[in-house]
Coordinates of C-alpha atoms and ligand atoms in Angstrom, one line a residue:
M1 CA -56.9 132.5 75.6
A2 CA -56.4 128.9 74.6
S3 CA -54.7 127.3 77.5
I4 CA -57.2 124.5 78.3
H5 CA -58.3 121.6 76.1
R6 CA -61.5 122.1 74.2
T7 CA -62.8 119.1 72.2
P8 CA -63.0 120.3 68.6
L9 CA -66.4 120.0 66.9
I10 CA -67.1 119.8 63.2
A11 CA -70.8 120.4 62.4
G12 CA -72.6 120.1 59.1
N13 CA -75.7 122.4 58.6
W14 CA -77.6 120.9 55.7
K15 CA -80.1 123.8 55.6
M16 CA -83.1 123.2 53.4
H17 CA -81.4 120.5 51.2
L18 CA -81.9 116.8 50.5
T19 CA -84.7 114.3 50.4
V20 CA -85.1 111.7 53.2
K21 CA -83.3 109.2 51.0
E22 CA -80.5 111.6 50.1
A23 CA -79.9 112.7 53.7
G24 CA -79.8 109.1 54.9
E25 CA -77.3 108.2 52.2
L26 CA -75.1 111.2 52.9
A27 CA -75.0 110.4 56.6
A28 CA -74.2 106.8 55.9
A29 CA -71.3 107.8 53.6
I30 CA -69.9 110.1 56.2
K31 CA -70.2 107.4 58.8
K32 CA -68.3 105.0 56.6
G33 CA -65.5 107.4 55.9
L34 CA -64.9 108.4 59.6
D35 CA -61.6 107.6 61.2
P36 CA -62.6 105.1 63.9
D37 CA -60.0 106.8 66.2
L38 CA -61.3 110.3 65.6
K39 CA -60.8 112.2 68.9
H40 CA -63.1 115.1 68.2
E41 CA -66.9 115.5 67.7
V42 CA -69.0 115.5 64.6
L43 CA -72.5 116.9 64.4
L44 CA -75.1 116.7 61.6
A45 CA -78.0 119.1 61.3
P46 CA -80.5 118.0 58.7
T47 CA -83.9 119.5 58.1
F48 CA -86.7 118.3 60.5
T49 CA -88.1 115.9 58.0
N50 CA -84.8 114.2 57.6
L51 CA -83.9 113.8 61.3
H52 CA -85.2 110.3 61.6
A53 CA -83.3 109.0 58.5
V54 CA -80.1 110.6 59.7
K55 CA -80.5 109.2 63.2
E56 CA -80.9 105.7 61.8
A57 CA -77.9 106.1 59.5
I58 CA -75.5 107.4 62.2
A59 CA -76.6 104.9 64.8
G60 CA -73.5 103.2 66.4
S61 CA -71.2 106.0 65.3
K62 CA -69.9 108.8 67.5
M63 CA -71.7 111.5 65.5
F64 CA -74.4 113.6 67.1
L65 CA -77.7 114.9 65.7
S66 CA -78.9 118.5 65.7
S67 CA -81.9 120.4 64.6
Q68 CA -81.5 123.7 62.7
D69 CA -84.0 125.5 64.9
V70 CA -86.3 124.9 67.9
C71 CA -89.4 126.5 69.3
W72 CA -89.4 128.1 72.7
E73 CA -92.7 126.6 73.7
E74 CA -93.2 123.2 75.2
K75 CA -96.4 122.2 73.3
G76 CA -99.6 123.6 72.1
A77 CA -101.1 125.6 69.2
F78 CA -97.9 126.7 67.4
T79 CA -98.5 125.5 63.8
G80 CA -95.3 124.7 62.0
A81 CA -93.1 124.7 65.1
V82 CA -91.1 121.9 66.8
S83 CA -90.6 121.8 70.5
P84 CA -87.4 120.9 72.4
A85 CA -89.0 117.7 73.8
Q86 CA -90.0 116.6 70.3
L87 CA -86.4 117.1 69.1
L88 CA -85.0 115.1 71.9
D89 CA -87.6 112.4 71.1
A90 CA -86.3 112.4 67.5
G91 CA -82.8 111.8 68.6
C92 CA -81.3 115.3 68.7
T93 CA -78.7 116.2 71.3
H94 CA -78.1 119.7 69.9
A95 CA -80.1 122.6 68.4
I96 CA -78.8 125.3 66.2
I97 CA -80.2 128.6 67.4
G98 CA -80.1 132.1 65.9
H99 CA -78.6 131.2 62.6
S100 CA -78.3 134.4 60.5
E101 CA -80.8 133.0 58.0
R102 CA -83.3 132.7 60.8
R103 CA -82.5 136.2 61.9
K104 CA -82.6 137.8 58.5
I105 CA -85.3 135.8 56.5
F106 CA -87.5 134.8 59.4
L107 CA -87.0 138.1 61.4
E108 CA -85.8 136.4 64.6
T109 CA -84.8 138.9 67.2
D110 CA -82.4 138.5 70.1
E111 CA -85.4 138.2 72.4
V112 CA -86.8 135.2 70.5
I113 CA -83.3 133.7 70.4
N114 CA -83.0 134.1 74.1
K115 CA -86.3 132.3 74.6
K116 CA -85.1 129.5 72.4
M117 CA -81.8 129.2 74.3
K118 CA -83.7 129.0 77.6
A119 CA -86.1 126.4 76.3
A120 CA -83.4 124.3 74.7
I121 CA -81.3 124.3 77.9
K122 CA -84.3 123.5 80.1
A123 CA -85.0 120.5 78.0
G124 CA -81.4 119.3 78.0
L125 CA -80.6 120.2 74.3
T126 CA -77.2 121.7 73.7
P127 CA -77.6 125.0 71.9
V128 CA -75.3 125.9 69.1
L129 CA -75.8 129.7 69.2
C130 CA -74.9 131.5 66.0
I131 CA -73.8 135.1 65.9
G132 CA -72.2 137.3 63.3
E133 CA -72.1 140.6 61.6
T134 CA -73.2 141.6 58.1
L135 CA -70.8 143.1 55.5
E136 CA -72.2 146.6 56.1
E137 CA -71.7 146.2 59.8
R138 CA -68.1 145.1 59.3
E139 CA -67.3 147.9 56.9
S140 CA -68.7 150.5 59.3
Q141 CA -66.6 149.1 62.2
K142 CA -69.6 147.7 64.0
T143 CA -68.5 144.1 64.2
Y144 CA -67.7 144.0 67.8
R145 CA -70.7 146.0 68.9
V146 CA -73.0 143.6 66.9
L147 CA -71.4 140.5 68.5
E148 CA -71.6 142.0 71.9
T149 CA -75.3 142.8 71.5
Q150 CA -76.1 139.4 70.1
L151 CA -74.3 137.7 73.0
N152 CA -75.9 139.9 75.6
G153 CA -79.3 139.2 74.0
A154 CA -78.9 135.5 73.7
F155 CA -77.7 134.9 77.2
A156 CA -79.9 137.4 79.0
G157 CA -81.2 136.0 82.3
I158 CA -79.5 132.6 81.8
P159 CA -77.4 131.6 84.9
V160 CA -73.9 130.5 84.6
L161 CA -74.8 127.0 85.8
D162 CA -76.9 126.5 82.7
V163 CA -74.4 127.5 80.1
A164 CA -71.7 124.9 80.7
K165 CA -72.5 123.0 77.5
V166 CA -73.5 125.9 75.2
I167 CA -71.5 126.1 71.9
I168 CA -71.1 129.5 70.1
A169 CA -70.7 129.7 66.3
Y170 CA -69.2 132.9 64.9
E171 CA -70.6 133.1 61.4
P172 CA -69.9 136.4 59.6
V173 CA -72.9 136.8 57.4
W174 CA -70.7 138.1 54.5
A175 CA -68.9 134.8 54.5
I176 CA -71.9 132.5 54.4
G177 CA -72.5 130.8 51.0
T178 CA -70.4 133.5 49.3
G179 CA -67.1 131.6 49.0
K180 CA -65.5 134.5 50.8
T181 CA -64.1 133.0 53.9
A182 CA -62.8 135.2 56.8
T183 CA -59.1 135.0 56.8
P184 CA -57.8 132.8 59.7
Q185 CA -56.6 136.0 61.4
Q186 CA -60.0 137.8 61.0
A187 CA -61.7 134.7 62.5
Q188 CA -59.2 134.3 65.3
D189 CA -59.6 138.0 66.2
A190 CA -63.4 137.7 66.3
H191 CA -63.1 134.5 68.4
I192 CA -60.8 136.2 70.9
F193 CA -63.4 139.0 71.2
V194 CA -66.2 136.4 71.7
R195 CA -64.2 134.7 74.4
R196 CA -63.6 138.1 76.1
Q197 CA -67.3 138.7 76.1
A198 CA -68.0 135.2 77.4
E199 CA -65.6 136.1 80.3
R200 CA -67.4 139.4 80.9
I201 CA -70.8 137.7 81.1
Y202 CA -69.9 134.4 82.8
G203 CA -66.3 134.6 84.1
K204 CA -63.0 133.1 83.1
D205 CA -63.8 129.4 83.5
F206 CA -66.6 129.6 81.0
A207 CA -64.6 131.7 78.6
L208 CA -61.8 129.2 78.7
S209 CA -64.0 126.2 78.2
V210 CA -66.7 127.4 75.8
R211 CA -66.3 126.1 72.3
V212 CA -66.4 128.7 69.6
L213 CA -66.9 127.4 66.1
Y214 CA -66.2 129.3 62.9
G215 CA -68.8 129.2 60.0
G216 CA -68.8 130.8 56.6
S217 CA -67.4 129.2 53.4
V218 CA -65.4 126.6 55.3
K219 CA -64.0 124.2 52.7
A220 CA -61.8 121.2 52.4
D221 CA -59.0 123.5 51.2
N222 CA -59.2 126.1 53.9
V223 CA -60.2 124.2 57.0
D224 CA -56.6 123.3 58.0
E225 CA -55.5 126.9 58.4
L226 CA -58.7 127.9 60.2
M227 CA -58.4 125.0 62.6
A228 CA -54.7 126.0 63.2
Q229 CA -55.9 129.1 65.0
P230 CA -55.8 128.7 68.8
D231 CA -59.3 130.1 69.5
I232 CA -61.1 128.3 66.7
D233 CA -62.6 125.1 68.2
G234 CA -64.4 123.8 65.2
A235 CA -66.4 124.6 62.2
L236 CA -70.1 125.0 61.2
V237 CA -70.1 124.0 57.6
G238 CA -72.9 124.6 55.1
G239 CA -72.4 123.8 51.4
E240 CA -69.3 121.8 51.8
S241 CA -71.0 119.4 54.2
L242 CA -73.4 118.3 51.5
K243 CA -70.6 116.4 49.7
A244 CA -69.4 113.3 51.6
D245 CA -65.8 113.4 50.3
K246 CA -65.3 117.1 50.9
F247 CA -67.0 117.1 54.3
L248 CA -64.9 114.0 55.3
R249 CA -61.8 116.1 54.5
V250 CA -63.1 118.9 56.6
I251 CA -63.8 116.5 59.5
H252 CA -60.3 115.1 59.2
Y253 CA -58.7 118.5 59.1
Q254 CA -54.9 118.6 59.5
P255 CA -53.6 121.8 61.1
A256 CA -50.2 120.3 61.1
L257 CA -50.1 120.8 57.3
V258 CA -50.2 124.5 57.8
R259 CA -46.8 126.1 57.5
Ligands
13P301 P1 -71.5 127.9 54.0 O1 -70.5 127.0 54.5 O2 -72.3 127.3 52.8 O3 -70.9 129.3 53.7 O4 -72.6 128.1 55.1 C1 -72.2 128.4 56.4 C2 -73.4 128.3 57.3 O5 -74.3 129.1 57.3 C3 -73.4 127.2 58.3 O6 -74.4 127.4 59.3

């Protein structure tokens, strides 16, 4: 299912790394190395405290700014949380939602993720919804069931008119930070499944247009073959996005080099 054009997106998730100064410098180095004629999109997701520095550093470039999380409430007594409106005010256009580290370490459920999706969409932030199975789930043949449940949960009660801009990131948990990338075929198969689910929930137009990123040990030396897959529309990159030269190679991936 890859018959229409979907603008590729390469996103860097900087997780809980870097000082304000380091984040600003890294963003500036990436901006400097960007091909001015780049046709696809680039997104940087620093920690909350580094959003401002990165916003300043990428001003005037075609890069977008994302948070790594968002609260579902608009304002009030929610110590430690950041609202969608505050993220927009800080220059974010996107918010990562439901990352496996949020699910596992911070015990986020599909219900919470659904509330975050609704709040982000209502405020005009583009969600980058993360889904993915653990190693145990993959080994017990539950991958597709898990992905289906996570997608049903995240999109529950959200009308089709509201999902046009939503981005999905398939991130198998066993591939995150482990150096164990899904093979291009494993990723492609999961992406086809995600697109089929997207069609079941919202119909063919959405399924054909929704961008599905792959995440999990994407590196400068494996991005070309991943991006050569017809249903992989981009990458959500952790560790490799913290090194300007490596991330620039990821951004400027070259599927044509794949034999
Ligand atoms: P790594 O690229 O470090 O495996 O992290 C992937 C990830 O979790 C991106 O959100």
